[in-house]
Amino acid sequence: MVSISDVAHEAHVSKMTVSRVINHPEQVSPEIRKDVQRVISQLGYVQNRAGRALANNRHYNIAFILLDNVNEIEPYYAHLLMHLTDALREEGYTLEMRHDRNFDLTNVDGFLICGARHSDFTVLNNLPIPVVIYGTESGITSVDIDNQAGTLLATKLLISQHYQRLLFLGMDIDEPFATNREMGYRQAMREADREVEIYRLPNNEHIVQRFLQNDDLSANTGIIAATDRLGLGALRASRQQGLQVPDDIGIVGFDGIYIHQLAEQPLTTVQQPLKEIAGHMVQLLLAELSGKTVESVYVVPKLIHGETTK
Amino acid sequence: MVSISDVAHEAHVSKMTVSRVINHPEQVSPEIRKDVQRVISQLGYVQNRAGRALANNRHYNIAFILLDNVNEIEPYYAHLLMHLTDALREEGYTLEMRHDRNFDLTNVDGFLICGARHSDFTVLNNLPIPVVIYGTESGITSVDIDNQAGTLLATKLLISQHYQRLLFLGMDIDEPFATNREMGYRQAMREADREVEIYRLPNNEHIVQRFLQNDDLSANTGIIAATDRLGLGALRASRQQGLQVPDDIGIVGFDGIYIHQLAEQPLTTVQQPLKEIAGHMVQLLLAELSGKTVESVYVVPKLIHGETTK
């Protein structure tokens, strides 16, 4: 049986340091923590986390709760989960996966939640342990991208490239992120003193393609899409009508995770920086756990230039 | 503070049953377990799992380890994780997320592993707790789809639709699943006494599209693709050469998770039944945990008919 002394010896640190890495990881520098954890797993030293948990009245386990419909927004989550798992491991915590509306407190110190909807917030507000959501809701610590800033960037890009008609393909759902993405377009159009033209559709490229087939997409049109799937539908409708992208039609999508690369022409898109978002979510949660008061964080997304703009 | 009696009263069961659900879930029927767990979370009853773990010398926690490159095979994992989380919760276990080659035994009863490569199996074989992999490796309990049966189905379909030239787009990697998908094509061609024509490429639709542009895809060609991304590249090369799919060119992909639906024409594909796979992985792991000897499981995939075959 590998002992704590073996670990200390192999990692060239004191037994006290090893014990701190195990019982009070927050008191040890990330570098030393990583070294010691590497040795711990190399030697197969088995920490008794149950005992450690009882001793510290901490579980060292954070639940990640996924409430979205995986089929619709799938490409985020494998990436987001990897980044959250890394960020938590850095801090000596593990991530427990959940995906229903069961906010069971067993064995968790806090919740990281994606896809929460209006109807969830009463419950979330009353949970007795820290909660950080990916999204926006007053009264709940949240990390979100500045959706309005994202579509503002996208719209300004297409204006600067001199497309005459500038239409917005939005989502037909009543959620803050959808509203904010539309607001960014409205703001840019107002500032440029241009007429808005807005369509709200299901987030499905096939539906968008059929919808735009009935629209005579005259050349020199710029399309700001609220998601990459909407942008993908716009790209296909344009090509089907024999229009050149980006010469005749300019398209900017939103999200920049996976789908934009799969398009026939890689989409120019507003990208959500998932690693940065995951890092903020973990830092905010751990700050709340240590009793600090925290502010919600908004991350400004970046434009990724593909082949659908000039 | 909510007591175990409150839970028993609300769930209309005895305190003994509640305690069993908490400490020996395997002794309680799934129905009762679900009822009691629902009440436990409704009332916010906090089980002390640390104490329970010490009492039973079990952690009630299974690590899921993702070793694949998420960027390449992303669409599986959000789905697979949901199904694994459900299947484990049914049995009173939680799922801990990991994605590095750190097989730390802390707080876990077993490992579920995806994306393990040849180089990992020595380590996996020497782990002191049960391991189930998604894939195929002698000596390790595994759940896998019968890849050869899948491409056999795909090839026979295209033969039956009277395509003359039948080519296989395989992957340029040396892994059992890639080899087995090629074998299914070879078998069907041998049985039909047809000449094989095989190309091995990176799993990237853009590369495949460029590759096939240099190939005069004569009409009446059937393409068996080892993945949906390869199939997507074939679809685009065909359309680009002005060929009609499926009249001139028939295409069958493989995987059937997400990407096939995003194609310009939904791909006919061989679908991996992820929910079934997740169920088998969990059942095999729990059987090993309770000391049973188990056999690896092979799941036969199904053909999903899209718009790329007649």
GROMACS .gro file of C-alpha atoms in nm, chain A residues 37-38 40-41 44-54 59 61 64 66 70-79 81-83 85-86 89 94-100 102-107 205-206 209 229 232 236 239-240 257-259 261-266, chain B residues 37-38 40-41 44-54 59 61 64 66 70-79 81-83 85-86 89 94-100 102-107 205-206 209 229 232 236 239-240 257-259 261-266:
model
  130
   37GLN     CA    1  -0.148   1.508  -0.792
   38ARG     CA    2   0.057   1.362  -1.078
   40ILE     CA    3  -0.042   1.056  -0.639
   41SER     CA    4  -0.190   0.903  -0.952
   44GLY     CA    5  -0.175   0.491  -0.722
   45TYR     CA    6  -0.198   0.647  -0.377
   46VAL     CA    7  -0.561   0.624  -0.273
   47GLN     CA    8  -0.678   0.929  -0.081
   48ASN     CA    9  -0.974   0.851   0.137
   49ARG     CA   10  -1.188   1.138   0.016
   50ALA     CA   11  -1.481   1.022   0.224
   51GLY     CA   12  -1.274   1.072   0.539
   52ARG     CA   13  -1.131   1.394   0.404
   53ALA     CA   14  -1.483   1.519   0.328
   54LEU     CA   15  -1.604   1.443   0.680
   59HIS     CA   16  -1.732   1.736  -0.063
   61ASN     CA   17  -1.734   1.785  -0.578
   64PHE     CA   18  -2.265   2.044  -1.351
   66LEU     CA   19  -2.723   2.048  -1.817
   70VAL     CA   20  -2.880   1.827  -2.612
   71ASN     CA   21  -2.998   1.768  -2.968
   72GLU     CA   22  -3.031   2.139  -3.033
   73ILE     CA   23  -2.711   2.280  -2.888
   74GLU     CA   24  -2.498   1.969  -2.871
   75PRO     CA   25  -2.164   2.103  -2.991
   76TYR     CA   26  -2.110   2.321  -2.686
   77TYR     CA   27  -2.120   2.075  -2.413
   78ALA     CA   28  -1.844   1.827  -2.471
   79HIS     CA   29  -1.608   2.127  -2.498
   81LEU     CA   30  -1.738   2.004  -1.985
   82MET     CA   31  -1.372   1.946  -2.068
   83HIS     CA   32  -1.284   2.303  -1.975
   85THR     CA   33  -1.333   1.960  -1.556
   86ASP     CA   34  -0.984   2.103  -1.608
   89ARG     CA   35  -0.927   1.977  -1.113
   94THR     CA   36  -1.419   1.700  -0.924
   95LEU     CA   37  -1.719   1.752  -1.150
   96GLU     CA   38  -2.035   1.545  -1.112
   97MET     CA   39  -2.250   1.523  -1.422
   98ARG     CA   40  -2.627   1.567  -1.403
   99HIS     CA   41  -2.890   1.655  -1.657
  100ASP     CA   42  -3.229   1.671  -1.496
  102ASN     CA   43  -3.305   1.729  -0.962
  103PHE     CA   44  -3.109   1.968  -0.743
  104ASP     CA   45  -3.018   1.697  -0.492
  105LEU     CA   46  -2.756   1.843  -0.254
  106THR     CA   47  -2.596   1.508  -0.178
  107ASN     CA   48  -2.219   1.517  -0.203
  205GLU     CA   49  -3.087   2.508  -4.111
  206HIS     CA   50  -3.334   2.310  -4.324
  209GLN     CA   51  -3.320   2.726  -4.625
  229ARG     CA   52  -2.733   2.684  -3.787
  232LEU     CA   53  -2.587   2.762  -4.251
  236ARG     CA   54  -2.748   2.708  -4.864
  239ARG     CA   55  -2.596   2.899  -5.319
  240GLN     CA   56  -2.919   2.737  -5.435
  257ILE     CA   57  -1.838   2.596  -3.209
  258TYR     CA   58  -1.802   2.310  -3.456
  259ILE     CA   59  -2.093   2.378  -3.695
  261GLN     CA   60  -1.643   2.456  -3.974
  262LEU     CA   61  -1.879   2.195  -4.122
  263ALA     CA   62  -2.045   2.443  -4.358
  264GLU     CA   63  -1.979   2.416  -4.735
  265GLN     CA   64  -1.791   2.744  -4.692
  266PRO     CA   65  -1.659   2.796  -4.337
  347GLN     CA   66  -3.509   1.005  -0.471
  348ARG     CA   67  -3.766   1.250  -0.607
  350ILE     CA   68  -3.545   1.343  -0.116
  351SER     CA   69  -3.465   1.622  -0.360
  354GLY     CA   70  -3.400   1.897   0.018
  355TYR     CA   71  -3.307   1.608   0.249
  356VAL     CA   72  -2.927   1.599   0.259
  357GLN     CA   73  -2.788   1.248   0.266
  358ASN     CA   74  -2.445   1.236   0.415
  359ARG     CA   75  -2.286   1.039   0.136
  360ALA     CA   76  -1.945   1.069   0.294
  361GLY     CA   77  -2.073   0.879   0.598
  362ARG     CA   78  -2.262   0.637   0.376
  363ALA     CA   79  -1.947   0.578   0.171
  364LEU     CA   80  -1.740   0.502   0.482
  369HIS     CA   81  -1.810   0.560  -0.322
  371ASN     CA   82  -1.938   0.735  -0.791
  374PHE     CA   83  -1.622   0.860  -1.703
  376LEU     CA   84  -1.290   1.078  -2.222
  380VAL     CA   85  -1.316   1.624  -2.860
  381ASN     CA   86  -1.282   1.834  -3.172
  382GLU     CA   87  -1.285   1.531  -3.396
  383ILE     CA   88  -1.571   1.326  -3.257
  384GLU     CA   89  -1.755   1.586  -3.058
  385PRO     CA   90  -2.116   1.499  -3.136
  386TYR     CA   91  -2.107   1.168  -2.950
  387TYR     CA   92  -2.019   1.273  -2.609
  388ALA     CA   93  -2.286   1.506  -2.487
  389HIS     CA   94  -2.539   1.237  -2.582
  391LEU     CA   95  -2.283   1.136  -2.113
  392MET     CA   96  -2.655   1.204  -2.071
  393HIS     CA   97  -2.738   0.839  -2.122
  395THR     CA   98  -2.571   0.972  -1.621
  396ASP     CA   99  -2.930   0.846  -1.644
  399ARG     CA  100  -2.860   0.746  -1.144
  404THR     CA  101  -2.321   0.942  -0.980
  405LEU     CA  102  -2.088   1.008  -1.272
  406GLU     CA  103  -1.762   1.196  -1.227
  407MET     CA  104  -1.625   1.359  -1.540
  408ARG     CA  105  -1.257   1.332  -1.634
  409HIS     CA  106  -1.069   1.375  -1.955
  410ASP     CA  107  -0.702   1.310  -1.904
  412ASN     CA  108  -0.506   1.035  -1.481
  413PHE     CA  109  -0.654   0.714  -1.344
  414ASP     CA  110  -0.667   0.846  -0.987
  415LEU     CA  111  -0.871   0.600  -0.778
  416THR     CA  112  -0.990   0.860  -0.532
  417ASN     CA  113  -1.362   0.844  -0.467
  515GLU     CA  114  -1.514   1.656  -4.507
  516HIS     CA  115  -1.313   1.939  -4.668
  519GLN     CA  116  -1.422   1.693  -5.104
  539ARG     CA  117  -1.789   1.341  -4.215
  542LEU     CA  118  -2.046   1.462  -4.618
  546ARG     CA  119  -2.034   1.781  -5.167
  549ARG     CA  120  -2.301   1.795  -5.610
  550GLN     CA  121  -2.007   2.008  -5.718
  567ILE     CA  122  -2.514   1.127  -3.455
  568TYR     CA  123  -2.588   1.488  -3.542
  569ILE     CA  124  -2.369   1.544  -3.851
  571GLN     CA  125  -2.876   1.570  -4.018
  572LEU     CA  126  -2.668   1.881  -4.091
  573ALA     CA  127  -2.577   1.767  -4.444
  574GLU     CA  128  -2.730   1.949  -4.744
  575GLN     CA  129  -2.923   1.626  -4.802
  576PRO     CA  130  -2.967   1.421  -4.483
   0.00000   0.00000   0.00000
